[in-house]
Amino acid sequence: MTLSDSRFLQLQQWLACHFGVPVNMTLISGDASFRRYFRVVTGAKSYIVADSPPEQLDNRPFLALAQAYHQANIPVPTIIAVNETEGFILQQDLGDQQLLSRLNIDNVSDLYRQALALLPKIAKVTRSGLAPLPQYDAAFVQRELTIFPEWLLAKHWQLSLDSSEQQLLQRVFEVLTENALAQPRVGMHRDFHSRNLMVYHQQLYVIDFQDAVQGPITYDAVSLLRDCYIRWPDSVVDELRDAFYQQCLTQQLLDSQVTAEQFGRWFDLMGLQRHIKAAGIFARLLHRDGKSGYIKDIPLTLGYIADVSERYPQLQPFGNWVRHRLFPLCGEHC
């Protein structure tokens, strides 16, 4: 395990050289990739170090985005030292309190408004010191959507779709791709939710931003408000969505001719695309990466998918299919 594997020993040696003394290290988490994190304690101070194998992860986007976000006054962990050869990144310790752990029905509106207030700054970061951020284009959307049939339907459930089901999926994917491309394009975190916001000294800090792209204006907001890990009443989500719409108008991120109704449709369908992708990723994490902790979140994503689809006539057949074809499978195998 971690205390004897070669990367752990290399990391321990690098930190001892950096600090000039041996350090204590504790594994605190691995994320939904090959990256893992340790808390490093030396004397009275603590730090976080990311072990990001360079043969499996390109660490340059994270480092470049960290600098770009910092320059844009977006609160992110301070980078203290980097070993580019080995893929070790020493950074500020923001503690253990994810926003998710703080949320309840009484404070969710206030805390989410604080989080939404970060999005205009993120929206304006469209390049790093390396290059412009990648485009979240039609090919990108399609790659994400195909994770769902490939990993959840075929791999996890061994579900073979007939021609009518394949056509149904294709029609839905076309609608969702068109919706993504119709929206104003902004800098997009791409994983902006309550587990990637840390509460530190009463301030929200943004983490896990290395996959940022240029994409649809509603993506990050719906990632937060229709979180894959917790669900809030529609009345709360609707109020916060409308507040974000007004915020986008005020910040001139949105043309004044875009109505609240149009924005709401963008928001709903963007969330639908994200939840389809997420359900597939949760299955892929199990079968490809051996990470079983996310499979329990599939029912919530399917619930969002069915409920939102049923609001739109052109998507109702898909919502009915998810509810009657997939929900029973989820009950047995999730």
Short mmCIF file of C-alpha atoms in Angstrom, two decimals:
data_model
loop_
_atom_site.label_atom_id
_atom_site.label_comp_id
_atom_site.label_asym_id
_atom_site.label_seq_id
_atom_site.Cartn_x
_atom_site.Cartn_y
_atom_site.Cartn_z
CA MET A 1 0.00 0.00 0.00
CA THR A 2 1.01 3.63 0.27
CA LEU A 3 3.61 3.26 2.99
CA SER A 4 5.79 0.97 0.91
CA ASP A 5 5.05 1.72 -2.75
CA SER A 6 7.90 3.27 -4.71
CA ARG A 7 6.12 6.55 -5.47
CA PHE A 8 5.36 7.08 -1.80
CA LEU A 9 9.02 6.58 -0.93
CA GLN A 10 10.12 8.95 -3.70
CA LEU A 11 7.62 11.53 -2.49
CA GLN A 12 8.78 11.16 1.10
CA GLN A 13 12.39 11.65 0.04
CA TRP A 14 11.59 14.74 -2.06
CA LEU A 15 9.68 16.35 0.82
CA ALA A 16 12.49 15.60 3.27
CA CYS A 17 14.90 17.37 0.91
CA HIS A 18 12.52 20.30 0.49
CA PHE A 19 11.92 20.84 4.20
CA GLY A 20 15.34 19.70 5.38
CA VAL A 21 13.80 17.24 7.84
CA PRO A 22 11.72 14.06 7.60
CA VAL A 23 7.97 14.69 7.44
CA ASN A 24 4.84 12.82 8.48
CA MET A 25 2.47 11.96 5.64
CA THR A 26 -1.11 10.71 5.72
CA LEU A 27 -3.17 9.66 2.72
CA ILE A 28 -6.31 11.78 2.72
CA SER A 29 -7.94 10.95 -0.61
CA GLY A 30 -7.69 9.94 -4.19
CA ASP A 31 -9.82 11.79 -6.72
CA ALA A 32 -11.64 10.44 -9.76
CA SER A 33 -8.34 9.99 -11.62
CA PHE A 34 -4.89 8.56 -10.93
CA ARG A 35 -4.09 11.42 -8.57
CA ARG A 36 -3.90 11.01 -4.80
CA TYR A 37 -3.39 13.48 -1.99
CA PHE A 38 -1.44 13.39 1.26
CA ARG A 39 -1.40 15.69 4.25
CA VAL A 40 2.17 16.58 5.17
CA VAL A 41 2.98 17.70 8.70
CA THR A 42 6.28 19.21 9.71
CA GLY A 43 6.58 20.99 13.02
CA ALA A 44 3.40 22.96 13.64
CA LYS A 45 2.55 23.39 9.95
CA SER A 46 0.63 21.22 7.54
CA TYR A 47 0.50 21.09 3.76
CA ILE A 48 -1.16 19.08 1.01
CA VAL A 49 0.91 17.25 -1.57
CA ALA A 50 -0.55 15.81 -4.76
CA ASP A 51 0.98 12.66 -6.20
CA SER A 52 0.19 13.01 -9.91
CA PRO A 53 2.07 10.39 -11.99
CA PRO A 54 3.29 12.27 -15.09
CA GLU A 55 3.01 9.19 -17.30
CA GLN A 56 -0.73 9.12 -16.56
CA LEU A 57 -1.53 12.78 -15.91
CA ASP A 58 -0.36 15.97 -17.57
CA ASN A 59 0.21 18.29 -14.61
CA ARG A 60 0.97 21.37 -16.68
CA PRO A 61 -2.68 22.44 -17.14
CA PHE A 62 -3.25 22.39 -13.38
CA LEU A 63 -0.15 24.45 -12.67
CA ALA A 64 -0.89 26.94 -15.42
CA LEU A 65 -4.54 27.27 -14.40
CA ALA A 66 -3.57 27.72 -10.75
CA GLN A 67 -1.48 30.71 -11.77
CA ALA A 68 -4.16 32.10 -14.08
CA TYR A 69 -6.89 31.73 -11.44
CA HIS A 70 -4.67 33.31 -8.82
CA GLN A 71 -4.02 36.28 -11.11
CA ALA A 72 -7.78 36.62 -11.63
CA ASN A 73 -8.32 36.79 -7.83
CA ILE A 74 -10.05 33.42 -7.75
CA PRO A 75 -9.28 31.78 -4.39
CA VAL A 76 -7.23 28.65 -5.09
CA PRO A 77 -4.59 26.80 -3.05
CA THR A 78 -1.15 28.38 -3.17
CA ILE A 79 1.43 26.26 -5.01
CA ILE A 80 4.54 26.01 -2.82
CA ALA A 81 6.84 23.63 -4.69
CA VAL A 82 6.73 21.36 -7.73
CA ASN A 83 8.70 18.30 -8.80
CA GLU A 84 7.82 18.17 -12.49
CA THR A 85 9.85 15.05 -13.20
CA GLU A 86 8.07 12.92 -10.62
CA GLY A 87 4.72 14.72 -10.65
CA PHE A 88 4.67 15.94 -7.05
CA ILE A 89 2.91 19.23 -6.22
CA LEU A 90 3.17 20.73 -2.73
CA GLN A 91 0.43 23.21 -1.94
CA GLN A 92 -1.43 25.07 0.77
CA ASP A 93 -3.52 22.99 3.17
CA LEU A 94 -7.12 24.21 3.08
CA GLY A 95 -8.32 21.78 5.73
CA ASP A 96 -10.92 19.07 5.31
CA GLN A 97 -14.19 20.95 5.09
CA GLN A 98 -15.81 20.58 1.69
CA LEU A 99 -18.76 22.85 1.03
CA LEU A 100 -20.91 19.72 0.85
CA SER A 101 -20.39 19.05 4.55
CA ARG A 102 -21.63 22.54 5.47
CA LEU A 103 -24.84 22.56 3.45
CA ASN A 104 -28.33 22.27 4.87
CA ILE A 105 -31.72 23.53 3.76
CA ASP A 106 -31.39 26.67 5.89
CA ASN A 107 -28.03 27.85 4.55
CA VAL A 108 -27.86 26.38 1.05
CA SER A 109 -29.12 29.53 -0.66
CA ASP A 110 -26.59 31.80 1.03
CA LEU A 111 -23.66 29.43 0.53
CA TYR A 112 -24.53 28.70 -3.08
CA ARG A 113 -24.82 32.42 -3.79
CA GLN A 114 -21.27 32.78 -2.51
CA ALA A 115 -20.19 30.01 -4.86
CA LEU A 116 -22.08 31.46 -7.83
CA ALA A 117 -20.36 34.79 -7.21
CA LEU A 118 -17.07 33.11 -8.18
CA LEU A 119 -18.30 32.14 -11.63
CA PRO A 120 -17.96 35.52 -13.39
CA LYS A 121 -14.26 35.53 -12.49
CA ILE A 122 -13.89 31.95 -13.72
CA ALA A 123 -15.82 32.86 -16.87
CA LYS A 124 -13.25 35.50 -17.75
CA VAL A 125 -10.30 33.08 -17.58
CA THR A 126 -10.23 31.71 -21.12
CA ARG A 127 -6.51 30.99 -21.36
CA SER A 128 -3.59 30.06 -19.15
CA GLY A 129 0.10 30.72 -19.56
CA LEU A 130 0.25 27.63 -21.78
CA ALA A 131 -2.45 28.39 -24.33
CA PRO A 132 -6.12 29.23 -24.78
CA LEU A 133 -8.32 26.80 -22.89
CA PRO A 134 -9.62 23.92 -25.04
CA GLN A 135 -12.96 24.39 -26.76
CA TYR A 136 -15.97 22.48 -25.47
CA ASP A 137 -17.14 21.86 -29.03
CA ALA A 138 -19.48 19.34 -30.66
CA ALA A 139 -16.85 16.61 -30.75
CA PHE A 140 -16.10 17.19 -27.05
CA VAL A 141 -19.79 16.95 -26.12
CA GLN A 142 -20.22 13.76 -28.14
CA ARG A 143 -17.18 12.14 -26.51
CA GLU A 144 -18.65 12.86 -23.09
CA LEU A 145 -22.13 11.61 -23.97
CA THR A 146 -20.90 8.30 -25.42
CA ILE A 147 -19.45 7.39 -22.02
CA PHE A 148 -23.05 6.67 -20.94
CA PRO A 149 -23.91 3.90 -23.42
CA GLU A 150 -20.39 2.51 -23.45
CA TRP A 151 -19.73 2.22 -19.73
CA LEU A 152 -23.07 2.30 -17.90
CA LEU A 153 -25.37 0.57 -20.35
CA ALA A 154 -23.02 -1.87 -22.10
CA LYS A 155 -20.28 -2.51 -19.55
CA HIS A 156 -22.03 -2.13 -16.20
CA TRP A 157 -25.47 -3.50 -17.10
CA GLN A 158 -24.59 -5.55 -20.20
CA LEU A 159 -27.58 -3.86 -21.82
CA SER A 160 -27.97 -4.37 -25.55
CA LEU A 161 -30.01 -1.60 -27.16
CA ASP A 162 -32.36 -2.31 -30.05
CA SER A 163 -32.45 0.00 -33.07
CA SER A 164 -35.28 2.16 -31.69
CA GLU A 165 -33.40 2.69 -28.42
CA GLN A 166 -30.22 3.58 -30.29
CA GLN A 167 -32.16 6.10 -32.36
CA LEU A 168 -33.73 7.54 -29.21
CA LEU A 169 -30.31 8.09 -27.67
CA GLN A 170 -28.99 9.61 -30.88
CA ARG A 171 -31.86 12.12 -31.08
CA VAL A 172 -31.37 13.15 -27.45
CA PHE A 173 -27.61 13.54 -27.93
CA GLU A 174 -28.23 15.78 -30.95
CA VAL A 175 -30.58 18.01 -28.94
CA LEU A 176 -28.08 18.28 -26.10
CA THR A 177 -25.16 19.02 -28.42
CA GLU A 178 -27.15 21.75 -30.15
CA ASN A 179 -28.07 23.22 -26.76
CA ALA A 180 -24.43 23.34 -25.62
CA LEU A 181 -23.27 25.04 -28.82
CA ALA A 182 -26.07 27.63 -28.75
CA GLN A 183 -24.90 29.22 -25.51
CA PRO A 184 -22.39 32.03 -24.99
CA ARG A 185 -18.91 30.62 -24.41
CA VAL A 186 -16.98 31.45 -21.26
CA GLY A 187 -14.16 30.06 -19.17
CA MET A 188 -15.59 26.92 -17.56
CA HIS A 189 -14.26 25.02 -14.53
CA ARG A 190 -16.08 21.85 -15.73
CA ASP A 191 -16.36 20.23 -12.29
CA PHE A 192 -17.77 23.05 -10.17
CA HIS A 193 -19.70 21.40 -7.33
CA SER A 194 -19.83 21.15 -3.56
CA ARG A 195 -16.97 18.63 -3.26
CA ASN A 196 -14.62 20.87 -5.22
CA LEU A 197 -15.22 23.94 -3.08
CA MET A 198 -13.38 24.04 0.24
CA VAL A 199 -14.41 26.16 3.20
CA TYR A 200 -11.30 27.68 4.79
CA HIS A 201 -11.38 30.57 7.24
CA GLN A 202 -15.00 31.23 6.20
CA GLN A 203 -14.04 31.64 2.55
CA LEU A 204 -14.71 29.36 -0.39
CA TYR A 205 -11.67 28.05 -2.28
CA VAL A 206 -11.79 26.39 -5.69
CA ILE A 207 -9.96 23.10 -6.30
CA ASP A 208 -9.73 20.46 -9.07
CA PHE A 209 -9.79 22.96 -11.91
CA GLN A 210 -7.21 21.39 -14.23
CA ASP A 211 -9.82 20.32 -16.79
CA ALA A 212 -11.06 23.87 -17.46
CA VAL A 213 -12.26 24.65 -20.98
CA GLN A 214 -14.14 27.33 -22.89
CA GLY A 215 -17.76 26.32 -22.99
CA PRO A 216 -21.44 26.97 -22.27
CA ILE A 217 -22.29 29.68 -19.75
CA THR A 218 -24.72 27.51 -17.76
CA TYR A 219 -22.44 24.49 -17.30
CA ASP A 220 -20.74 25.41 -14.02
CA ALA A 221 -23.90 26.83 -12.47
CA VAL A 222 -25.95 23.71 -13.16
CA SER A 223 -23.05 21.53 -11.94
CA LEU A 224 -23.35 23.30 -8.60
CA LEU A 225 -27.11 23.67 -8.30
CA ARG A 226 -27.94 20.18 -9.58
CA ASP A 227 -25.04 18.51 -7.83
CA CYS A 228 -24.42 14.83 -8.58
CA TYR A 229 -23.97 14.15 -4.86
CA ILE A 230 -26.89 16.00 -3.25
CA ARG A 231 -30.28 17.21 -4.44
CA TRP A 232 -32.18 20.31 -3.35
CA PRO A 233 -35.85 21.23 -3.81
CA ASP A 234 -36.72 22.63 -7.22
CA SER A 235 -37.85 25.87 -5.61
CA VAL A 236 -34.35 26.46 -4.20
CA VAL A 237 -32.65 25.57 -7.48
CA ASP A 238 -35.02 27.73 -9.53
CA GLU A 239 -34.45 30.76 -7.30
CA LEU A 240 -30.67 30.40 -7.50
CA ARG A 241 -30.75 29.80 -11.25
CA ASP A 242 -32.70 33.02 -11.69
CA ALA A 243 -30.23 34.86 -9.47
CA PHE A 244 -27.37 33.55 -11.61
CA TYR A 245 -29.18 34.68 -14.75
CA GLN A 246 -29.43 38.20 -13.35
CA GLN A 247 -25.77 38.03 -12.32
CA CYS A 248 -24.77 37.11 -15.88
CA LEU A 249 -26.74 40.08 -17.23
CA THR A 250 -25.19 42.45 -14.72
CA GLN A 251 -21.68 41.19 -15.48
CA GLN A 252 -22.35 41.51 -19.22
CA LEU A 253 -21.66 37.83 -19.77
CA LEU A 254 -25.06 37.46 -21.39
CA ASP A 255 -26.84 39.46 -24.08
CA SER A 256 -29.85 41.30 -22.68
CA GLN A 257 -32.02 39.75 -25.41
CA VAL A 258 -31.61 36.30 -23.83
CA THR A 259 -34.81 35.74 -21.84
CA ALA A 260 -35.05 34.00 -18.50
CA GLU A 261 -37.07 31.27 -20.23
CA GLN A 262 -34.33 30.66 -22.80
CA PHE A 263 -31.68 30.66 -20.09
CA GLY A 264 -33.73 28.16 -18.08
CA ARG A 265 -33.90 25.78 -21.04
CA TRP A 266 -30.16 26.09 -21.59
CA PHE A 267 -29.65 25.37 -17.90
CA ASP A 268 -31.95 22.32 -17.82
CA LEU A 269 -30.52 20.69 -20.92
CA MET A 270 -26.95 21.44 -19.89
CA GLY A 271 -27.62 19.69 -16.59
CA LEU A 272 -29.14 16.78 -18.46
CA GLN A 273 -26.00 16.43 -20.58
CA ARG A 274 -23.80 16.56 -17.49
CA HIS A 275 -25.80 13.93 -15.61
CA ILE A 276 -25.77 11.56 -18.57
CA LYS A 277 -22.00 11.94 -18.71
CA ALA A 278 -21.63 11.59 -14.93
CA ALA A 279 -23.65 8.37 -14.79
CA GLY A 280 -21.34 6.89 -17.40
CA ILE A 281 -18.23 8.12 -15.63
CA PHE A 282 -19.34 6.60 -12.32
CA ALA A 283 -19.56 3.21 -14.05
CA ARG A 284 -16.22 3.75 -15.80
CA LEU A 285 -14.54 4.57 -12.49
CA LEU A 286 -15.65 1.18 -11.20
CA HIS A 287 -14.84 -0.98 -14.20
CA ARG A 288 -11.77 0.75 -15.61
CA ASP A 289 -10.18 2.31 -12.53
CA GLY A 290 -11.34 -0.01 -9.74
CA LYS A 291 -13.04 2.84 -7.82
CA SER A 292 -16.34 1.61 -6.40
CA GLY A 293 -17.23 4.64 -4.29
CA TYR A 294 -19.09 6.50 -7.04
CA ILE A 295 -21.48 3.77 -8.17
CA LYS A 296 -23.93 4.67 -5.40
CA ASP A 297 -24.39 8.11 -6.99
CA ILE A 298 -25.89 6.74 -10.20
CA PRO A 299 -29.52 6.69 -8.92
CA LEU A 300 -29.42 10.42 -8.17
CA THR A 301 -28.10 11.24 -11.64
CA LEU A 302 -30.77 9.05 -13.27
CA GLY A 303 -33.41 10.80 -11.19
CA TYR A 304 -32.30 14.17 -12.53
CA ILE A 305 -32.22 12.79 -16.08
CA ALA A 306 -35.78 11.45 -15.92
CA ASP A 307 -37.27 14.46 -14.17
CA VAL A 308 -35.71 17.09 -16.44
CA SER A 309 -36.42 15.13 -19.63
CA GLU A 310 -40.09 14.88 -18.77
CA ARG A 311 -40.38 18.70 -18.72
CA TYR A 312 -39.71 18.96 -22.46
CA PRO A 313 -42.00 17.29 -25.03
CA GLN A 314 -39.16 16.32 -27.36
CA LEU A 315 -37.32 14.62 -24.46
CA GLN A 316 -40.26 12.96 -22.74
CA PRO A 317 -39.80 9.61 -24.53
CA PHE A 318 -36.23 9.52 -23.25
CA GLY A 319 -37.33 10.39 -19.70
CA ASN A 320 -39.93 7.61 -19.80
CA TRP A 321 -37.34 5.18 -21.13
CA VAL A 322 -34.88 6.04 -18.34
CA ARG A 323 -37.59 5.69 -15.71
CA HIS A 324 -38.99 2.37 -16.92
CA ARG A 325 -35.97 0.72 -18.55
CA LEU A 326 -33.04 1.86 -16.41
CA PHE A 327 -34.43 2.52 -12.94
CA PRO A 328 -35.21 -1.19 -12.32
CA LEU A 329 -31.66 -2.12 -13.38
CA CYS A 330 -30.24 0.50 -11.05
CA GLY A 331 -32.16 -0.94 -8.15
CA GLU A 332 -30.58 -4.31 -8.74
CA HIS A 333 -27.01 -3.42 -9.63
CA CYS A 334 -26.00 0.07 -8.48
#
